[in-house]
Each structure stands twice: as C-alpha cells, then as structure tokens.
C-alpha cells in the first residue's frame, strides 16, 4: 500500500499565449496499488471524479482499440471456449499438484485442459505487480530452447494469469547445490565428475544468457532458483532459465544496461563457483567482485584442490569478471568450451551418464519397473525383453536394502540413444 498526496493542475496562459501549468497539492489520500482493474469505492467528491474519469478512459480505450484480454501462444495446449474464454472450472481444471511459488504470485499449480487433456503450469499475480517486460522477454525467447514454453497469458479480474510448460525431469541449481552436490563427494570417482559437470552447466548457462542478450534483454534475477538443469536424455542435461519478472531491455534511452548485463554474468559465475567448489556461493554479485580471490583461496586450500584445478577456477572467474560488454561473451564462452573439452576428454558419454545417474537416480528404477509391469500384462515377450528384465533384477540386487546407488552399474544402463536425445535437446556441441 502506498500513501501520498494527490496533485491537481491549474492550466493558464502567459502574456505570449503559451500554456502554463501549476500543480497544487490536494488533501492526502490512500492509494492501494492492488485496486487496479477492480470496482472502485470513492471516498470523496474529488475521488469520485478521479475514479469515474479513469474508468471512462478505460472504456473508451477498449471500444476504440479493441485490445484482447489475453493471447494464446500454443493452440495445441489451450482449448478456448466458443466465446474465446479460458476459465478455471470450465475449460481447464486444477489438479492437486503444486510446483512452487513465483515472485509476488500465489502458488504455481498444475492444471489440465479439459479438451486436450494437456497439463501445464498455471500462476497468477496482481496486476499491480505485473510488468509487461516479463511477457515481452518471454515471447522473444520462445524459440531459443532455453526457456519453458509460454502457452497463454490473460487478464482475470484484477490479476494476470499465465499458463506455461511444465519442465519435467528438471531440478533447480538451488536444489542441486543444496541437496545433490554431496553425492559428488561420496568417493574419488564421483568427485572427478565435479569439474566437467560444473563446466557443462556454465557453458549451458552462457548459451542461455547469450540468447537472452541477443534478443535485447537482461534477466536481472539469475539466482539458483531461476536456473534449472533438465534431464533431456541419458547423457544430456539442458539448462533452462525461468521467471522474467525483473527482465529489462539490454539497451534503452540511457544506452547499454551495464548494471543488468554485469548482474547476469556475475550471477552465472556465482552458481558456477558453488558447483565447482561443492558449496562456496558468494552472498551476491558485489561480494563476488570484491572478495572472490580471498574466498576462493580459502575454500580451495581447505578442499586441498590440486594446483591445475585451482588455476583453472581462478582463471575462469577472473576472465568472467573482465567481461564488460555483450560482444565479449562469445570469446569467454570459447574459453569455457576449451576447458570443458579437456575435462571431458574422450569419455564424454561415460561422464555424463554418471552425472545423470547422480542427479536423477529416481528415474532408473521406475522406468524399468514400468517395462516389467507392461511385459507381465502382455503375458509373453521376446528374448530381448527377458534379458532386459534380468538386468533389471540385477539392478535391484545391486541396490540392496538401503538402495545405495551403484554409480558404475547404473551409468552402464544409460543407452547411447538416451544420451543423444539429451545432447540434441540442449544443443551444446562439445566437438
């Protein structure tokens, strides 16, 4: 809620006939930004005049310009009514699944289109919190492959609602840093995956940010909860960027938005350092820029990181912080790709299989179990099925009662086709 003073203007002419405007303060009034696009209840004669004029202006605009109340961007996911409406409880229904919370928004929930049966994510926010840049940036990025698809946005009473793609088999970098990095430090073999995985994510994040900047935008909010790693195949991980609520133009009437650009690059480096070191995450971009040498020195010494890895980490962070213009990003990314190629060597598939197995261990048993159940339902199956199910039972025997992950065995179950599907989805070429 905002409290302020209403100003009214007196318009007069000077001796030469030029307009003069004098602003006079009126009495203090209460203004609640959430009252946008709702029925007003004026509290004074002056307030009545202001509200009536504003409402009539809106009606005139609707009559003359005929703007739509929403836009469908994917007709295969959204089925409008004959009257071009899309309403909760009519054209789509809410499920019990909740995906999370957005900035200044309520729960992000899963809903289902009643006609197509397609499920998608649904969030709403007050019009007073909505920024048009969110949708403009999202639409511009729709063909980049780095963002979830936007299906529909529309006005609902005093709110804006957004229907979007559900990213399946995906985890935020926040959850990976907080919950899954420990799996990389269980033994020496797993620990050897940290560097290639960190560089892989850094390369994917740079690709997403490059696409964003090429479209003329800065994200301005690339924290760990707004960057996701999606399993798109058995040896492939895709990097997706979410939530464009704070997006701004890369260039405006003031020129290049250096603050937003530097924030995007800095946030990516913060996430990269947290992955590479297994947990060191700078407080913010300012902390990174001021204290990166001291903090990285301390944590790498404590970890007993070898000299080559420490040198690589310091060089990559230092080089990133020297990127001051969008036309320098590609050169930096080539540096990252060079280090990534060295880290992967000739074992890219094997490395990525193991990384996928650590991050998504829950996907292997259910997939195998579904196939076994389907085979049982069919009554008979061929020799290949028998061999596969035999391997599945071997997997269960490997797991034992405590279900600890046998990384080597699990990684061997990841097929070349699965890895190729992931690679094609992310679009990162390591060769």
Coordinates of C-alpha atoms in Angstrom, one line a residue:
X1 CA 0.0 0.0 0.0
X2 CA 1.2 3.5 -0.8
X3 CA 0.3 6.7 0.8
X4 CA 0.8 10.0 -1.0
X5 CA -0.6 13.4 -1.9
X6 CA -2.9 13.9 -4.8
X7 CA -1.9 16.8 -7.1
X8 CA -4.2 18.8 -9.3
X9 CA -3.2 21.1 -12.1
X10 CA -4.2 24.7 -13.0
X11 CA -3.7 25.5 -16.6
X12 CA -3.3 29.1 -17.7
X13 CA -1.6 31.2 -20.4
X14 CA 1.2 33.6 -20.1
X15 CA 1.4 37.1 -21.9
X16 CA 2.5 35.4 -25.1
X17 CA -0.2 32.8 -25.1
X18 CA 1.9 29.9 -24.0
X19 CA 0.4 27.4 -21.7
X20 CA 1.5 27.5 -18.1
X21 CA 0.8 24.6 -15.7
X22 CA 0.8 25.0 -11.9
X23 CA 0.4 22.0 -9.7
X24 CA -1.4 22.3 -6.4
X25 CA -1.4 19.7 -3.6
X26 CA -4.7 18.3 -2.6
X27 CA -5.5 16.6 0.6
X28 CA -3.7 13.3 1.4
X29 CA -5.4 10.2 0.0
X30 CA -5.0 6.5 0.4
X31 CA -3.8 4.6 -2.6
X32 CA -3.7 0.8 -2.8
X33 CA -1.9 -0.5 -5.9
X34 CA -3.8 -3.8 -5.8
X35 CA -7.0 -1.9 -6.7
X36 CA -6.1 -1.9 -10.3
X37 CA -8.8 -3.3 -12.5
X38 CA -11.4 -3.7 -9.7
X39 CA -14.6 -1.8 -8.9
X40 CA -13.7 1.4 -7.0
X41 CA -15.4 2.8 -4.0
X42 CA -14.5 6.5 -3.9
X43 CA -14.2 8.2 -0.5
X44 CA -14.7 11.8 -1.5
X45 CA -16.1 14.0 -4.2
X46 CA -12.7 14.6 -5.7
X47 CA -12.0 10.8 -5.5
X48 CA -15.3 10.2 -7.4
X49 CA -14.3 12.5 -10.2
X50 CA -10.8 10.9 -10.5
X51 CA -12.2 7.3 -10.5
X52 CA -15.0 8.0 -12.9
X53 CA -12.7 9.7 -15.4
X54 CA -10.2 6.9 -15.2
X55 CA -12.8 4.2 -15.7
X56 CA -14.4 6.0 -18.6
X57 CA -11.0 6.4 -20.2
X58 CA -10.5 2.7 -19.9
X59 CA -13.9 2.0 -21.5
X60 CA -13.2 4.4 -24.4
X61 CA -9.8 2.7 -25.0
X62 CA -11.5 -0.8 -25.1
X63 CA -14.1 0.5 -27.5
X64 CA -11.7 2.2 -29.9
X65 CA -8.6 0.0 -29.8
X66 CA -10.3 -3.4 -29.1
X67 CA -7.4 -4.9 -27.3
X68 CA -7.6 -8.6 -26.4
X69 CA -7.9 -9.7 -22.8
X70 CA -5.2 -12.4 -23.4
X71 CA -3.2 -14.1 -26.1
X72 CA -2.9 -17.9 -26.9
X73 CA 0.6 -18.8 -28.0
X74 CA 0.1 -22.6 -28.3
X75 CA -3.3 -23.8 -29.6
X76 CA -2.3 -27.5 -29.1
X77 CA -2.2 -26.9 -25.3
X78 CA -5.0 -24.4 -24.8
X79 CA -8.6 -25.0 -25.9
X80 CA -10.7 -21.8 -25.8
X81 CA -14.5 -21.9 -25.4
X82 CA -16.7 -20.9 -28.4
X83 CA -16.8 -17.4 -26.8
X84 CA -13.0 -17.2 -26.7
X85 CA -12.7 -17.7 -22.9
X86 CA -10.4 -19.9 -20.9
X87 CA -11.8 -20.3 -17.3
X88 CA -10.8 -22.4 -14.3
X89 CA -13.6 -24.9 -13.7
X90 CA -14.8 -24.7 -17.3
X91 CA -12.1 -25.0 -20.0
X92 CA -9.4 -26.2 -17.6
X93 CA -9.3 -27.7 -14.1
X94 CA -6.9 -27.6 -11.2
X95 CA -5.0 -30.7 -10.1
X96 CA -3.6 -31.3 -6.6
X97 CA 0.0 -30.8 -7.7
X98 CA 1.8 -27.6 -6.6
X99 CA 5.0 -26.7 -8.3
X100 CA 6.1 -23.8 -6.2
X101 CA 5.7 -20.1 -5.7
X102 CA 6.6 -17.2 -8.0
X103 CA 7.7 -13.7 -7.2
X104 CA 4.7 -11.7 -6.0
X105 CA 2.4 -14.6 -7.1
X106 CA 0.5 -17.3 -5.4
X107 CA 1.1 -21.0 -5.8
X108 CA 2.2 -22.2 -9.2
X109 CA 0.0 -25.2 -9.7
X110 CA -0.6 -27.9 -12.3
X111 CA -3.8 -27.6 -14.3
X112 CA -5.3 -29.7 -17.1
X113 CA -7.1 -28.6 -20.2
X114 CA -10.4 -30.5 -20.3
X115 CA -10.5 -30.9 -24.0
X116 CA -6.9 -31.8 -24.9
X117 CA -6.0 -33.4 -21.6
X118 CA -2.7 -31.5 -21.6
X119 CA -1.3 -30.5 -18.3
X120 CA 0.5 -27.2 -17.8
X121 CA 1.7 -24.9 -15.1
X122 CA -0.6 -22.0 -14.0
X123 CA 0.3 -18.9 -12.0
X124 CA -1.5 -15.7 -11.2
X125 CA -0.3 -12.3 -10.0
X126 CA -1.9 -9.0 -9.1
X127 CA -1.9 -6.5 -12.0
X128 CA -0.1 -4.0 -9.7
X129 CA 2.9 -6.4 -9.6
X130 CA 2.8 -7.4 -13.2
X131 CA 5.4 -6.0 -15.6
X132 CA 4.8 -6.1 -19.3
X133 CA 8.5 -6.8 -19.8
X134 CA 8.0 -10.3 -18.4
X135 CA 5.8 -11.4 -21.3
X136 CA 7.7 -9.4 -23.9
X137 CA 11.0 -11.0 -22.9
X138 CA 9.4 -14.5 -22.7
X139 CA 7.9 -14.3 -26.1
X140 CA 11.1 -13.1 -27.6
X141 CA 12.9 -16.1 -26.1
X142 CA 10.3 -18.6 -27.1
X143 CA 12.4 -20.0 -30.0
X144 CA 15.7 -20.1 -28.0
X145 CA 15.2 -23.6 -26.5
X146 CA 16.4 -22.1 -23.2
X147 CA 13.1 -21.3 -21.6
X148 CA 9.8 -23.1 -20.8
X149 CA 7.2 -22.6 -23.4
X150 CA 4.6 -19.9 -22.8
X151 CA 1.1 -21.1 -23.7
X152 CA -1.3 -18.3 -22.7
X153 CA -1.4 -15.1 -20.7
X154 CA -4.6 -13.2 -19.9
X155 CA -6.3 -10.8 -17.6
X156 CA -8.6 -12.3 -15.0
X157 CA -10.4 -9.6 -12.9
X158 CA -7.6 -7.7 -11.2
X159 CA -5.0 -10.4 -11.9
X160 CA -2.8 -11.6 -14.8
X161 CA -2.7 -15.3 -15.2
X162 CA 0.0 -17.2 -17.1
X163 CA -0.2 -20.8 -18.5
X164 CA 3.2 -22.4 -19.3
X165 CA 5.1 -25.6 -19.9
X166 CA 5.9 -27.9 -17.0
X167 CA 9.6 -28.7 -17.1
X168 CA 9.7 -32.5 -16.4
X169 CA 12.8 -34.2 -15.1
X170 CA 14.3 -30.9 -14.0
X171 CA 15.8 -29.6 -10.9
X172 CA 16.9 -26.1 -9.9
X173 CA 20.5 -25.3 -9.4
X174 CA 19.5 -24.2 -5.9
X175 CA 18.3 -27.8 -5.1
X176 CA 21.4 -29.3 -6.8
X177 CA 23.8 -27.1 -4.8
X178 CA 21.9 -27.7 -1.5
X179 CA 20.9 -31.3 -1.9
X180 CA 22.7 -33.2 -4.6
X181 CA 26.3 -31.9 -4.6
X182 CA 27.1 -34.2 -1.6
X183 CA 26.6 -37.1 -3.9
X184 CA 29.6 -35.9 -6.0
X185 CA 31.8 -36.1 -2.9
X186 CA 31.0 -39.6 -1.7
X187 CA 34.1 -41.1 -3.3
X188 CA 37.0 -40.3 -5.6
X189 CA 35.2 -41.5 -8.7
X190 CA 32.2 -39.2 -8.1
X191 CA 34.4 -36.3 -7.2
X192 CA 36.1 -36.5 -10.6
X193 CA 32.8 -35.6 -12.1
X194 CA 32.5 -32.2 -10.4
X195 CA 34.7 -30.3 -12.8
X196 CA 33.2 -31.5 -16.1
X197 CA 29.7 -31.1 -14.7
X198 CA 30.3 -27.6 -13.5
X199 CA 31.8 -26.5 -16.8
X200 CA 29.0 -28.2 -18.6
X201 CA 26.4 -26.1 -16.7
X202 CA 28.5 -23.0 -17.1
X203 CA 28.5 -23.5 -20.9
X204 CA 24.8 -24.1 -20.9
X205 CA 24.1 -21.0 -18.8
X206 CA 26.2 -18.9 -21.0
X207 CA 24.3 -20.2 -24.0
X208 CA 21.0 -19.2 -22.4
X209 CA 22.3 -15.7 -21.4
X210 CA 23.8 -15.1 -24.8
X211 CA 20.4 -15.9 -26.4
X212 CA 18.8 -13.5 -23.9
X213 CA 21.2 -10.7 -24.7
X214 CA 21.0 -11.3 -28.4
X215 CA 17.2 -10.8 -28.1
X216 CA 17.9 -7.5 -26.4
X217 CA 17.2 -8.4 -22.8
X218 CA 18.8 -8.8 -19.4
X219 CA 17.3 -11.2 -16.9
X220 CA 18.4 -9.4 -13.8
X221 CA 17.4 -12.2 -11.4
X222 CA 19.5 -15.3 -12.3
X223 CA 19.7 -16.9 -8.8
X224 CA 19.8 -20.6 -8.3
X225 CA 16.0 -21.0 -8.1
X226 CA 15.6 -19.4 -11.6
X227 CA 18.1 -21.7 -13.4
X228 CA 17.1 -25.3 -13.9
X229 CA 19.0 -28.4 -15.1
X230 CA 16.7 -30.7 -17.1
X231 CA 17.5 -34.3 -18.0
X232 CA 16.8 -34.5 -21.7
X233 CA 18.5 -37.8 -22.2
X234 CA 20.7 -40.4 -20.6
X235 CA 23.8 -38.4 -21.2
X236 CA 22.4 -34.9 -21.8
X237 CA 21.4 -32.1 -19.5
X238 CA 19.7 -28.9 -20.6
X239 CA 20.0 -25.6 -18.9
X240 CA 16.7 -23.6 -18.7
X241 CA 16.1 -20.0 -17.4
X242 CA 12.9 -19.2 -15.6
X243 CA 10.9 -16.2 -14.3
X244 CA 11.3 -13.0 -16.3
X245 CA 9.5 -10.8 -13.8
X246 CA 12.5 -8.5 -13.5
X247 CA 13.7 -8.6 -17.1
X248 CA 14.8 -5.3 -18.6
X249 CA 15.9 -4.2 -22.1
X250 CA 19.6 -4.6 -22.7
X251 CA 19.6 -1.1 -24.3
X252 CA 17.2 1.8 -23.6
X253 CA 17.3 5.6 -23.9
X254 CA 20.2 5.7 -21.5
X255 CA 22.3 3.3 -23.6
X256 CA 23.5 -0.1 -22.7
X257 CA 22.1 -1.5 -19.4
X258 CA 25.6 -2.3 -17.9
X259 CA 24.2 -2.9 -14.5
X260 CA 21.8 -5.6 -15.7
X261 CA 24.4 -7.1 -18.0
X262 CA 27.0 -7.4 -15.3
X263 CA 24.4 -8.8 -12.9
X264 CA 23.6 -11.6 -15.4
X265 CA 27.3 -12.6 -15.9
X266 CA 28.0 -12.3 -12.2
X267 CA 25.1 -14.5 -11.1
X268 CA 26.2 -17.2 -13.5
X269 CA 29.7 -17.1 -12.1
X270 CA 28.3 -17.3 -8.5
X271 CA 26.4 -20.5 -9.4
X272 CA 29.4 -22.0 -11.3
X273 CA 31.8 -21.4 -8.3
X274 CA 29.2 -23.1 -6.0
X275 CA 29.2 -26.1 -8.2
X276 CA 32.9 -26.3 -8.8
X277 CA 33.8 -26.0 -5.1
X278 CA 30.9 -28.1 -3.9
X279 CA 29.2 -25.3 -2.0
X280 CA 31.0 -21.9 -1.9
X281 CA 28.4 -19.5 -3.0
X282 CA 29.1 -15.8 -2.8
X283 CA 26.4 -13.7 -1.0
X284 CA 25.7 -11.6 -4.1
X285 CA 27.5 -10.2 -7.2
X286 CA 29.1 -7.4 -5.2
X287 CA 30.5 -9.9 -2.7
X288 CA 31.9 -11.9 -5.7
X289 CA 33.5 -8.9 -7.3
X290 CA 35.1 -7.7 -4.1
X291 CA 36.1 -10.9 -2.4
X292 CA 36.4 -13.7 -4.9
X293 CA 40.2 -14.1 -4.6
X294 CA 40.2 -14.3 -0.9
X295 CA 37.2 -16.6 -0.5
X296 CA 38.3 -18.9 -3.4
X297 CA 41.8 -19.2 -2.0
X298 CA 40.4 -20.1 1.4
X299 CA 38.0 -22.8 0.2
X300 CA 40.3 -24.4 -2.4
X301 CA 43.1 -24.7 0.3
X302 CA 40.6 -26.2 2.7
X303 CA 39.5 -28.7 0.0
X304 CA 43.1 -29.4 -0.9
X305 CA 42.2 -28.8 -4.6
X306 CA 45.1 -29.6 -6.9
X307 CA 47.1 -26.8 -8.5
X308 CA 45.7 -27.3 -12.0
X309 CA 42.1 -27.2 -11.0
X310 CA 42.7 -24.2 -8.7
X311 CA 44.4 -22.3 -11.6
X312 CA 41.5 -23.2 -13.9
X313 CA 38.9 -22.0 -11.5
X314 CA 40.7 -18.7 -10.8
X315 CA 41.3 -18.0 -14.5
X316 CA 37.6 -18.7 -15.4
X317 CA 36.3 -16.4 -12.6
X318 CA 38.8 -13.7 -13.3
X319 CA 38.1 -13.8 -17.1
X320 CA 34.3 -13.7 -16.5
X321 CA 34.6 -10.6 -14.3
X322 CA 36.6 -8.9 -17.0
X323 CA 33.7 -9.3 -19.5
X324 CA 32.2 -5.8 -19.7
X325 CA 30.3 -5.8 -23.0
X326 CA 28.0 -8.4 -24.7
X327 CA 30.4 -8.7 -27.6
X328 CA 32.9 -10.2 -25.3
X329 CA 30.7 -13.1 -24.1
X330 CA 31.4 -15.4 -27.0
X331 CA 35.1 -15.2 -26.6
X332 CA 34.7 -16.1 -22.9
X333 CA 32.4 -18.9 -23.8
X334 CA 35.1 -20.3 -26.2
X335 CA 37.5 -20.3 -23.2
X336 CA 34.9 -22.3 -21.2
X337 CA 34.4 -24.7 -24.1
X338 CA 38.1 -25.3 -24.3
X339 CA 38.3 -26.2 -20.6
X340 CA 35.2 -28.3 -20.9
X341 CA 36.6 -30.3 -23.8
X342 CA 39.7 -31.0 -21.7
X343 CA 37.7 -32.1 -18.8
X344 CA 35.5 -34.4 -20.9
X345 CA 38.3 -35.9 -23.0
X346 CA 37.3 -39.0 -24.8
X347 CA 34.9 -40.1 -22.1
X348 CA 32.0 -37.6 -22.6
X349 CA 29.3 -40.2 -22.7
X350 CA 30.6 -42.1 -19.7
X351 CA 31.0 -38.9 -17.7
X352 CA 27.5 -37.6 -18.5
X353 CA 25.9 -41.0 -17.8
X354 CA 27.3 -40.9 -14.3
X355 CA 26.3 -37.3 -13.7
X356 CA 22.8 -38.0 -14.8
X357 CA 22.7 -41.1 -12.6
X358 CA 23.7 -38.9 -9.5
X359 CA 21.3 -36.1 -10.2
X360 CA 18.3 -38.3 -11.3
X361 CA 18.7 -41.7 -9.6
X362 CA 15.0 -42.0 -9.1
X363 CA 14.4 -42.2 -12.8
X364 CA 16.0 -45.6 -13.4
X365 CA 14.0 -48.0 -11.2
X366 CA 10.6 -46.7 -12.1
X367 CA 11.4 -46.8 -15.9
X368 CA 12.5 -50.4 -15.6
X369 CA 9.6 -51.3 -13.4
X370 CA 7.1 -49.9 -15.8
X371 CA 8.5 -52.0 -18.6
X372 CA 8.4 -55.1 -16.4
X373 CA 4.8 -54.5 -15.5
X374 CA 3.9 -53.9 -19.1
X375 CA 5.6 -57.2 -20.1
X376 CA 3.8 -59.1 -17.4
X377 CA 0.5 -57.6 -18.6
X378 CA 1.2 -58.8 -22.2
X379 CA 1.7 -62.4 -21.0
X380 CA 4.7 -63.2 -23.2
X381 CA 7.7 -61.3 -24.5
X382 CA 10.7 -61.9 -26.6
X383 CA 14.3 -62.8 -25.7
X384 CA 15.4 -59.2 -25.6
X385 CA 12.7 -58.4 -23.0
X386 CA 13.9 -61.4 -20.9
X387 CA 17.5 -60.1 -21.0
X388 CA 16.3 -56.6 -20.1
X389 CA 14.3 -57.8 -17.1
X390 CA 17.1 -60.0 -16.0
X391 CA 19.3 -56.9 -15.9
X392 CA 16.6 -55.0 -14.0
X393 CA 16.6 -57.7 -11.3
X394 CA 20.4 -57.5 -11.2
X395 CA 20.0 -53.8 -10.7
X396 CA 17.7 -54.4 -7.7
X397 CA 20.2 -56.9 -6.3
X398 CA 22.9 -54.2 -6.7
X399 CA 20.8 -51.7 -4.8
X400 CA 20.3 -53.9 -1.8
X401 CA 18.1 -53.0 1.1
X402 CA 19.4 -49.5 1.6
X403 CA 19.0 -48.5 -2.1
X404 CA 22.5 -47.0 -2.3
X405 CA 23.4 -46.0 -5.9
X406 CA 26.0 -48.2 -7.7
X407 CA 27.2 -45.4 -10.0
X408 CA 29.2 -47.6 -12.3
X409 CA 26.5 -50.1 -12.8
X410 CA 23.7 -47.6 -13.2
X411 CA 25.7 -45.5 -15.7
X412 CA 26.2 -48.6 -17.8
X413 CA 22.4 -48.8 -18.1
X414 CA 22.2 -45.5 -19.9
X415 CA 21.9 -46.1 -23.6
X416 CA 23.5 -44.1 -26.4
X417 CA 20.1 -43.2 -27.8
X418 CA 19.2 -41.6 -24.4
X419 CA 22.4 -39.6 -24.3
X420 CA 21.9 -38.4 -27.9
X421 CA 18.4 -37.2 -27.1
X422 CA 19.8 -35.1 -24.2
X423 CA 22.5 -33.7 -26.4
X424 CA 20.1 -32.7 -29.1
X425 CA 17.7 -31.0 -26.6
X426 CA 20.4 -28.8 -25.0
X427 CA 22.1 -28.1 -28.3
X428 CA 25.6 -27.9 -26.8
X429 CA 28.2 -29.1 -29.2
X430 CA 31.4 -30.2 -27.4
X431 CA 33.2 -31.3 -30.5

